[in-house]
Short mmCIF file of C-alpha atoms in Angstrom, two decimals:
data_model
loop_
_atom_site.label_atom_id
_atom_site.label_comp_id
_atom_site.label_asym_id
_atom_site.label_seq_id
_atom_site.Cartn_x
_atom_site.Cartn_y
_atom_site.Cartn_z
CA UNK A 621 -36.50 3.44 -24.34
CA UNK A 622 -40.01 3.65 -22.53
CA UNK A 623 -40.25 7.58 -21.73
CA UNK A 624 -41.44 8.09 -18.07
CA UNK A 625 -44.24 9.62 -17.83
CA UNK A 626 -44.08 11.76 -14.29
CA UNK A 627 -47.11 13.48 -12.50
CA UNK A 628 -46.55 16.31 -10.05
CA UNK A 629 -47.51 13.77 -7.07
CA UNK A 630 -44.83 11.60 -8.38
CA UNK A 631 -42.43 13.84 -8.33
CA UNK A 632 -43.08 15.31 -5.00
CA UNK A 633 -42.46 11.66 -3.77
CA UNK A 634 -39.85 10.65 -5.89
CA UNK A 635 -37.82 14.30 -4.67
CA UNK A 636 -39.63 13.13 -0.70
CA UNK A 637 -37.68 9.73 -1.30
CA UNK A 638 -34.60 11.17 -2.28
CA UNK A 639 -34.49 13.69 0.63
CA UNK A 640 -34.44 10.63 3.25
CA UNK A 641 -31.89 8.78 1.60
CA UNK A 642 -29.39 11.93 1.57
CA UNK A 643 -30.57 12.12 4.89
CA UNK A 644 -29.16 8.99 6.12
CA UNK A 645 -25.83 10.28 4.69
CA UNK A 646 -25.22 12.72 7.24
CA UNK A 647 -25.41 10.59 10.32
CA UNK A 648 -24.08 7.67 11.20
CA UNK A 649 -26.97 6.93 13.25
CA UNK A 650 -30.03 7.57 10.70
CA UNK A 651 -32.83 5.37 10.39
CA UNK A 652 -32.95 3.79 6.72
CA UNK A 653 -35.69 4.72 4.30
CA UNK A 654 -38.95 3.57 4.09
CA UNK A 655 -39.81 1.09 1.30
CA UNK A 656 -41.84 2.54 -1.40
CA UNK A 657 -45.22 0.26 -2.40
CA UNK A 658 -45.96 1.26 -6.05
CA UNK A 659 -49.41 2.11 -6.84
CA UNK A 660 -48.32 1.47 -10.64
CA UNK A 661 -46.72 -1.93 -12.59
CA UNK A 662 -44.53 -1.84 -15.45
CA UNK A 663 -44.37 -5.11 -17.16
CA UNK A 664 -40.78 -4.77 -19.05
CA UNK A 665 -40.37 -7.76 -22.28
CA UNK A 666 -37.11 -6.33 -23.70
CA UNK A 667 -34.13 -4.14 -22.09
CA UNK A 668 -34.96 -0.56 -21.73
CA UNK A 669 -31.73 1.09 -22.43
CA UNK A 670 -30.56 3.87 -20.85
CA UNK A 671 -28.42 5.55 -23.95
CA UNK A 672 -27.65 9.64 -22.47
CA UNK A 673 -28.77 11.30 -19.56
CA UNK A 674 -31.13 9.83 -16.73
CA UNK A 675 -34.04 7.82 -16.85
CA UNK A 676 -36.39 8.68 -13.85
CA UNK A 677 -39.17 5.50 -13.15
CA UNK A 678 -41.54 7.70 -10.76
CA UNK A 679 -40.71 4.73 -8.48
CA UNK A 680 -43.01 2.65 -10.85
CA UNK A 681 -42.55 -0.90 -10.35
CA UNK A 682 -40.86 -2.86 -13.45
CA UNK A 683 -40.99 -6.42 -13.90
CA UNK A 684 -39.69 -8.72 -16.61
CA UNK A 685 -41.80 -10.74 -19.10
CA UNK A 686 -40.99 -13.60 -21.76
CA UNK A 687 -37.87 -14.10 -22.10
CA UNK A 688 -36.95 -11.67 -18.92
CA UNK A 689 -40.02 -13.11 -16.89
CA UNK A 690 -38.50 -16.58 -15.84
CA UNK A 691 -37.50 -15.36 -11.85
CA UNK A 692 -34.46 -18.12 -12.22
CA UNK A 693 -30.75 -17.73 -11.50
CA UNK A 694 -29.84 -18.68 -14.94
CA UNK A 695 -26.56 -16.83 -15.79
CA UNK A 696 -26.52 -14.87 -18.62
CA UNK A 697 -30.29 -13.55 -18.60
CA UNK A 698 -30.58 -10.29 -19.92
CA UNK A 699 -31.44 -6.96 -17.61
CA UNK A 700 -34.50 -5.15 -16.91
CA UNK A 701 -32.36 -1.66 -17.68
CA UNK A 702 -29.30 -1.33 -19.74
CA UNK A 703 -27.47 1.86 -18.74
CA UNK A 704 -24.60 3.35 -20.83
CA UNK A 705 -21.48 4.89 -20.03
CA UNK A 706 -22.13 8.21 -18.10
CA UNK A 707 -25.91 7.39 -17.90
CA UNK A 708 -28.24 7.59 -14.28
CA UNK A 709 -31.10 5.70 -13.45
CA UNK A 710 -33.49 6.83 -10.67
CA UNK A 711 -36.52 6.27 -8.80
CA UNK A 712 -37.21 2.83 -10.07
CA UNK A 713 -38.62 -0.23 -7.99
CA UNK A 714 -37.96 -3.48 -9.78
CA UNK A 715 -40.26 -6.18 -8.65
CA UNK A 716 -40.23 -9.95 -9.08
CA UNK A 717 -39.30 -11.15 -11.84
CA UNK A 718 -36.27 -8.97 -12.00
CA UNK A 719 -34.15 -10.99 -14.23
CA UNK A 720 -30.55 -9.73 -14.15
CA UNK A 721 -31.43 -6.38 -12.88
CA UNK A 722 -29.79 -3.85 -14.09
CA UNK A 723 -26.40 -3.47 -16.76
CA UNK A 724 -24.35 -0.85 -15.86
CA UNK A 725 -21.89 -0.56 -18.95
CA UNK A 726 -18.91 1.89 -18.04
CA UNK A 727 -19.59 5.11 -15.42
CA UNK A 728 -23.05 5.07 -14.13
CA UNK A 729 -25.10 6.36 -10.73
CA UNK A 730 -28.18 4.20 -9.24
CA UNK A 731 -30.13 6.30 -7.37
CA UNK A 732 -33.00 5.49 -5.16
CA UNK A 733 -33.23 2.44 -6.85
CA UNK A 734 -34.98 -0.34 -5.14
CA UNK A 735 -35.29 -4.21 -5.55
CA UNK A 736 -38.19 -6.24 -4.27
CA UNK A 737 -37.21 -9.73 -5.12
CA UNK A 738 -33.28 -10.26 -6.79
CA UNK A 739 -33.60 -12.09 -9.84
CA UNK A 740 -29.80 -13.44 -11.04
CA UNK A 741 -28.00 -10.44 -9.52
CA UNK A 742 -29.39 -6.45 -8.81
CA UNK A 743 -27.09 -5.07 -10.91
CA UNK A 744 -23.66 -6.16 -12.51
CA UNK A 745 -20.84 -3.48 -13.27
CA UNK A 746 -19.06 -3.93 -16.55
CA UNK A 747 -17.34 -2.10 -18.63
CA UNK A 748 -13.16 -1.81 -19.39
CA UNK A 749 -11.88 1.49 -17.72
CA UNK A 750 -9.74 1.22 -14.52
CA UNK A 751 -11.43 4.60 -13.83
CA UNK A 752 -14.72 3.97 -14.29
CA UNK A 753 -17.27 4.28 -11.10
CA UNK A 754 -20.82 2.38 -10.10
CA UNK A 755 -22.44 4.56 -7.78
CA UNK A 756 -25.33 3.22 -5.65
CA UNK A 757 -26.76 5.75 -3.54
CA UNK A 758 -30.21 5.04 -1.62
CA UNK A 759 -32.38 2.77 -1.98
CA UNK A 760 -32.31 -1.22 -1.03
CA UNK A 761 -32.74 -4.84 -1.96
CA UNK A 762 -33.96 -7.76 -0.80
CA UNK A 763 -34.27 -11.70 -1.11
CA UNK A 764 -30.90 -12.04 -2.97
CA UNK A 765 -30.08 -16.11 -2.99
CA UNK A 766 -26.61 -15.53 -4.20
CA UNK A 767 -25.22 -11.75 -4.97
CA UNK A 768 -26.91 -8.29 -5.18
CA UNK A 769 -23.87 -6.68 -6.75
CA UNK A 770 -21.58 -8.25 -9.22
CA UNK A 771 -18.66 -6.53 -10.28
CA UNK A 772 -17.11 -8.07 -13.56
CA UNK A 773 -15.33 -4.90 -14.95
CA UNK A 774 -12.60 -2.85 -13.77
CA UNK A 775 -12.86 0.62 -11.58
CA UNK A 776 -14.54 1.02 -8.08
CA UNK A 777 -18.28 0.52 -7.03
CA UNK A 778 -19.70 2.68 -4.44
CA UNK A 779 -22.38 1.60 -2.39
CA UNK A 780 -24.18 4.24 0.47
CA UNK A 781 -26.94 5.05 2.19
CA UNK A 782 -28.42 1.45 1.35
CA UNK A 783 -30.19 -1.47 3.22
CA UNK A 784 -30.18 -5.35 2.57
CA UNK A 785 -31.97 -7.64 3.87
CA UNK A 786 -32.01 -11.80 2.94
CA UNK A 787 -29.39 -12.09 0.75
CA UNK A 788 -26.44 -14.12 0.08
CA UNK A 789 -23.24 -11.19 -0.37
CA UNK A 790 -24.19 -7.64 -0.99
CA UNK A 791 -21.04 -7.42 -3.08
CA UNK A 792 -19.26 -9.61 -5.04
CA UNK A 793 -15.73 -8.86 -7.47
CA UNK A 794 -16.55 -11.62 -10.00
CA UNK A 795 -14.34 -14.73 -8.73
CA UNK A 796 -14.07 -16.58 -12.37
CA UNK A 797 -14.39 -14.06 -14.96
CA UNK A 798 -12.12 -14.95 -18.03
CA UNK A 799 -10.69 -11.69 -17.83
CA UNK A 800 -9.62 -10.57 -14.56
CA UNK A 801 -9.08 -7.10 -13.04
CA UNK A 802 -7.97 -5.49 -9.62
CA UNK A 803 -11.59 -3.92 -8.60
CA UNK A 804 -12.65 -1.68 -6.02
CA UNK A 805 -15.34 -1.28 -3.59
CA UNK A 806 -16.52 1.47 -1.02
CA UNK A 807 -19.34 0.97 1.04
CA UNK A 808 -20.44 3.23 3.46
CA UNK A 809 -23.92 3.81 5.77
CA UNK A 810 -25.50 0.69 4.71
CA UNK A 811 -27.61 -0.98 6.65
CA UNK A 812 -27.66 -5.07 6.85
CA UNK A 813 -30.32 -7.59 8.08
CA UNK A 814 -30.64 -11.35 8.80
CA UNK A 815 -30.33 -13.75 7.29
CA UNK A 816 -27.24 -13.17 5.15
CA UNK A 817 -24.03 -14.54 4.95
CA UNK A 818 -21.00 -11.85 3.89
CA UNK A 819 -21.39 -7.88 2.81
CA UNK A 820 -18.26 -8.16 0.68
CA UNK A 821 -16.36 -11.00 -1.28
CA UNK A 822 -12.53 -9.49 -2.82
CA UNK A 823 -10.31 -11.44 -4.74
CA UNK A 824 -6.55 -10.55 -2.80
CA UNK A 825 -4.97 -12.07 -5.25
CA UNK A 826 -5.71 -9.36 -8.20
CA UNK A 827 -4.88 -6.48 -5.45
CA UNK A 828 -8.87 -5.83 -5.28
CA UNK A 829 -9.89 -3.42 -1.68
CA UNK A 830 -12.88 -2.78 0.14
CA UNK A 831 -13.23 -0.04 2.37
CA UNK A 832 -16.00 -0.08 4.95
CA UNK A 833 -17.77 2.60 7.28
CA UNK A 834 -20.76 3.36 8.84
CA UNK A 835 -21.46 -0.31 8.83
CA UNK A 836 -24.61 -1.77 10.66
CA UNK A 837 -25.69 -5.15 10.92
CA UNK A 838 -29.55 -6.12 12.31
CA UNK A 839 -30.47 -9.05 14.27
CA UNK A 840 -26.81 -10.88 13.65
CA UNK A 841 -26.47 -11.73 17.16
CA UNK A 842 -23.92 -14.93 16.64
CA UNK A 843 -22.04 -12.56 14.41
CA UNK A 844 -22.62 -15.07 10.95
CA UNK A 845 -22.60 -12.19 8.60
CA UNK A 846 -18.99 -12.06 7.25
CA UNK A 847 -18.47 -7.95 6.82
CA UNK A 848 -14.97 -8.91 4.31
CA UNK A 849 -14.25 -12.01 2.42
CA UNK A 850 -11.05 -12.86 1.13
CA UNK A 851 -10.46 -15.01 -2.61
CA UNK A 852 -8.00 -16.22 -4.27
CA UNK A 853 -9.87 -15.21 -7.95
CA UNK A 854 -9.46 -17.45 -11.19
CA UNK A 855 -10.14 -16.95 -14.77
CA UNK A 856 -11.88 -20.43 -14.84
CA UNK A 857 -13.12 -23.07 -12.36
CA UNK A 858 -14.30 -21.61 -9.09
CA UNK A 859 -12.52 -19.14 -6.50
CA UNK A 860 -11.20 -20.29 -3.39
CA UNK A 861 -11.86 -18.34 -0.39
CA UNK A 862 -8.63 -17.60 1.74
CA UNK A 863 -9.66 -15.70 4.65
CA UNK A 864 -11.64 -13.31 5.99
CA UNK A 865 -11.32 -10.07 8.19
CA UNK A 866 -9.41 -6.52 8.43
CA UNK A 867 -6.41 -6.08 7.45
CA UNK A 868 -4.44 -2.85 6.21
CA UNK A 869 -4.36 -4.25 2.25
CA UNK A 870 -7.41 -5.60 0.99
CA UNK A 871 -9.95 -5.27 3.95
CA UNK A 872 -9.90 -1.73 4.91
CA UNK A 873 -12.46 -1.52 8.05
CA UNK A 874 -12.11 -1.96 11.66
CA UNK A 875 -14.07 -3.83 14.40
CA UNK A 876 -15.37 0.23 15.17
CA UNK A 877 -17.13 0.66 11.72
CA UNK A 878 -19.45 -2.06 12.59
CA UNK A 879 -22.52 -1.66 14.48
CA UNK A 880 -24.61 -4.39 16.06
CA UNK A 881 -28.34 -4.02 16.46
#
């Protein structure tokens, strides 16, 4: 593992950073945080894995190289971090290329992470427990062709106090994985701006949910941006989607937890 090395003015804006994105927790109406703009570039050839504790970037900026350095949407790239069960990862920018982001292996918490330009996916859940947790609190992403969050694993995936912006579905429970699970997914005070095309994609048919709140969507004013997509989830071939919309099973929002701007 690279060991951050942290100066006092880092930390001050690191904690500063922080501070706004707990912020936006407490009000429904509270403006998102301000991207950060790294004065300093990490170049990243192999995984840094996260093994105990948390890993704190000093919101450096880390980009892949070599074999993490191609900027495709190859499946199966490796990540920029690695982060094992119980681990955190904070403060870290990712900039382009981003590769697959960032492995989260069983229970893990993202916070104030940031991504400049999505690689494959931001970050991909794995793991085996049914009660294992993601947590994603702060931070943001942006220019996501296909998914920011992929959710192959069991357990439930939090997402708050987070903005998107270009991207294809902020969340996706993995439609074709060869072993399928019933997944969850909470997202609450996120912020979501054109273009984009769906903040959620659940596959009914494994019993998955996703409960939204706090919800607001930027510059959407034909209303294209599906907040809840419904699948019918396979263990080969593609998904087919089913539906879309609230409902009191899978879809747990109403028309009052999104906001138009």
């Amino acid at each position: 593992m690279i060991p951050p090395v942290i100066s006092r003015a880092t930390r001050v804006v690191a904690v500063a950073a922080l501070a706004v994105s707990a912020a936006v927790g407490t009000g429904a109406t509270a403006s998102a945080a301000s991207w950060p703009n790294p004065s300093t570039s990490v170049p990243v050839g192999a995984t840094i894995k996260v093994t105990s504790g948390t890993y704190d970037g000093g919101l450096k900026r880390f980009y892949g190289t070599g074999d993490l350095g191609t900027g495709g949407q190859d499946e199966d790239q490796g990540p920029i971090f690695e982060l094992a069960n119980g681990t955190t990862l904070k403060n870290v920018v990712l900039g382009n290329p981003a590769a697959d982001g960032v492995h989260c292996l069983g229970t893990c918490t993202l916070l104030n992470v940031w991504w400049e330009d999505v690689g494959e996916d931001a970050a991909t859940f794995k793991g085996t427990s049914a009660s294992q947790t993601m947590t994603i609190d702060g931070g943001g992403a942006r220019k996501a062709s296909d998914k920011v969050f992929q959710h192959n694993g069991p357990g439930t995936m939090y997402i708050r106090n987070f903005q998107v912006n270009d991207f294809g579905k902020l969340y996706r429970s993995c439609g074709n994985c060869k072993t399928q699970y019933k997944r969850n997914v909470v997202v609450d005070n996120v912020t979501a701006t054109v273009p984009g095309k769906a903040l959620v994609g659940i596959n009914t048919n494994y019993g998955d949910t996703a409960r939204l709140t706090r919800i607001t969507i930027v510059g959407d004013t034909s209303r294209k941006i599906e907040p809840c997509q419904k699948y019918q989830g396979v263990t080969s071939g593609e998904p087919t989607k089913i539906g879309s919309g609230p409902d009191s099973t899978n879809c747990l929002y109403t028309t009052a937890n999104i906001t138009y701007q």
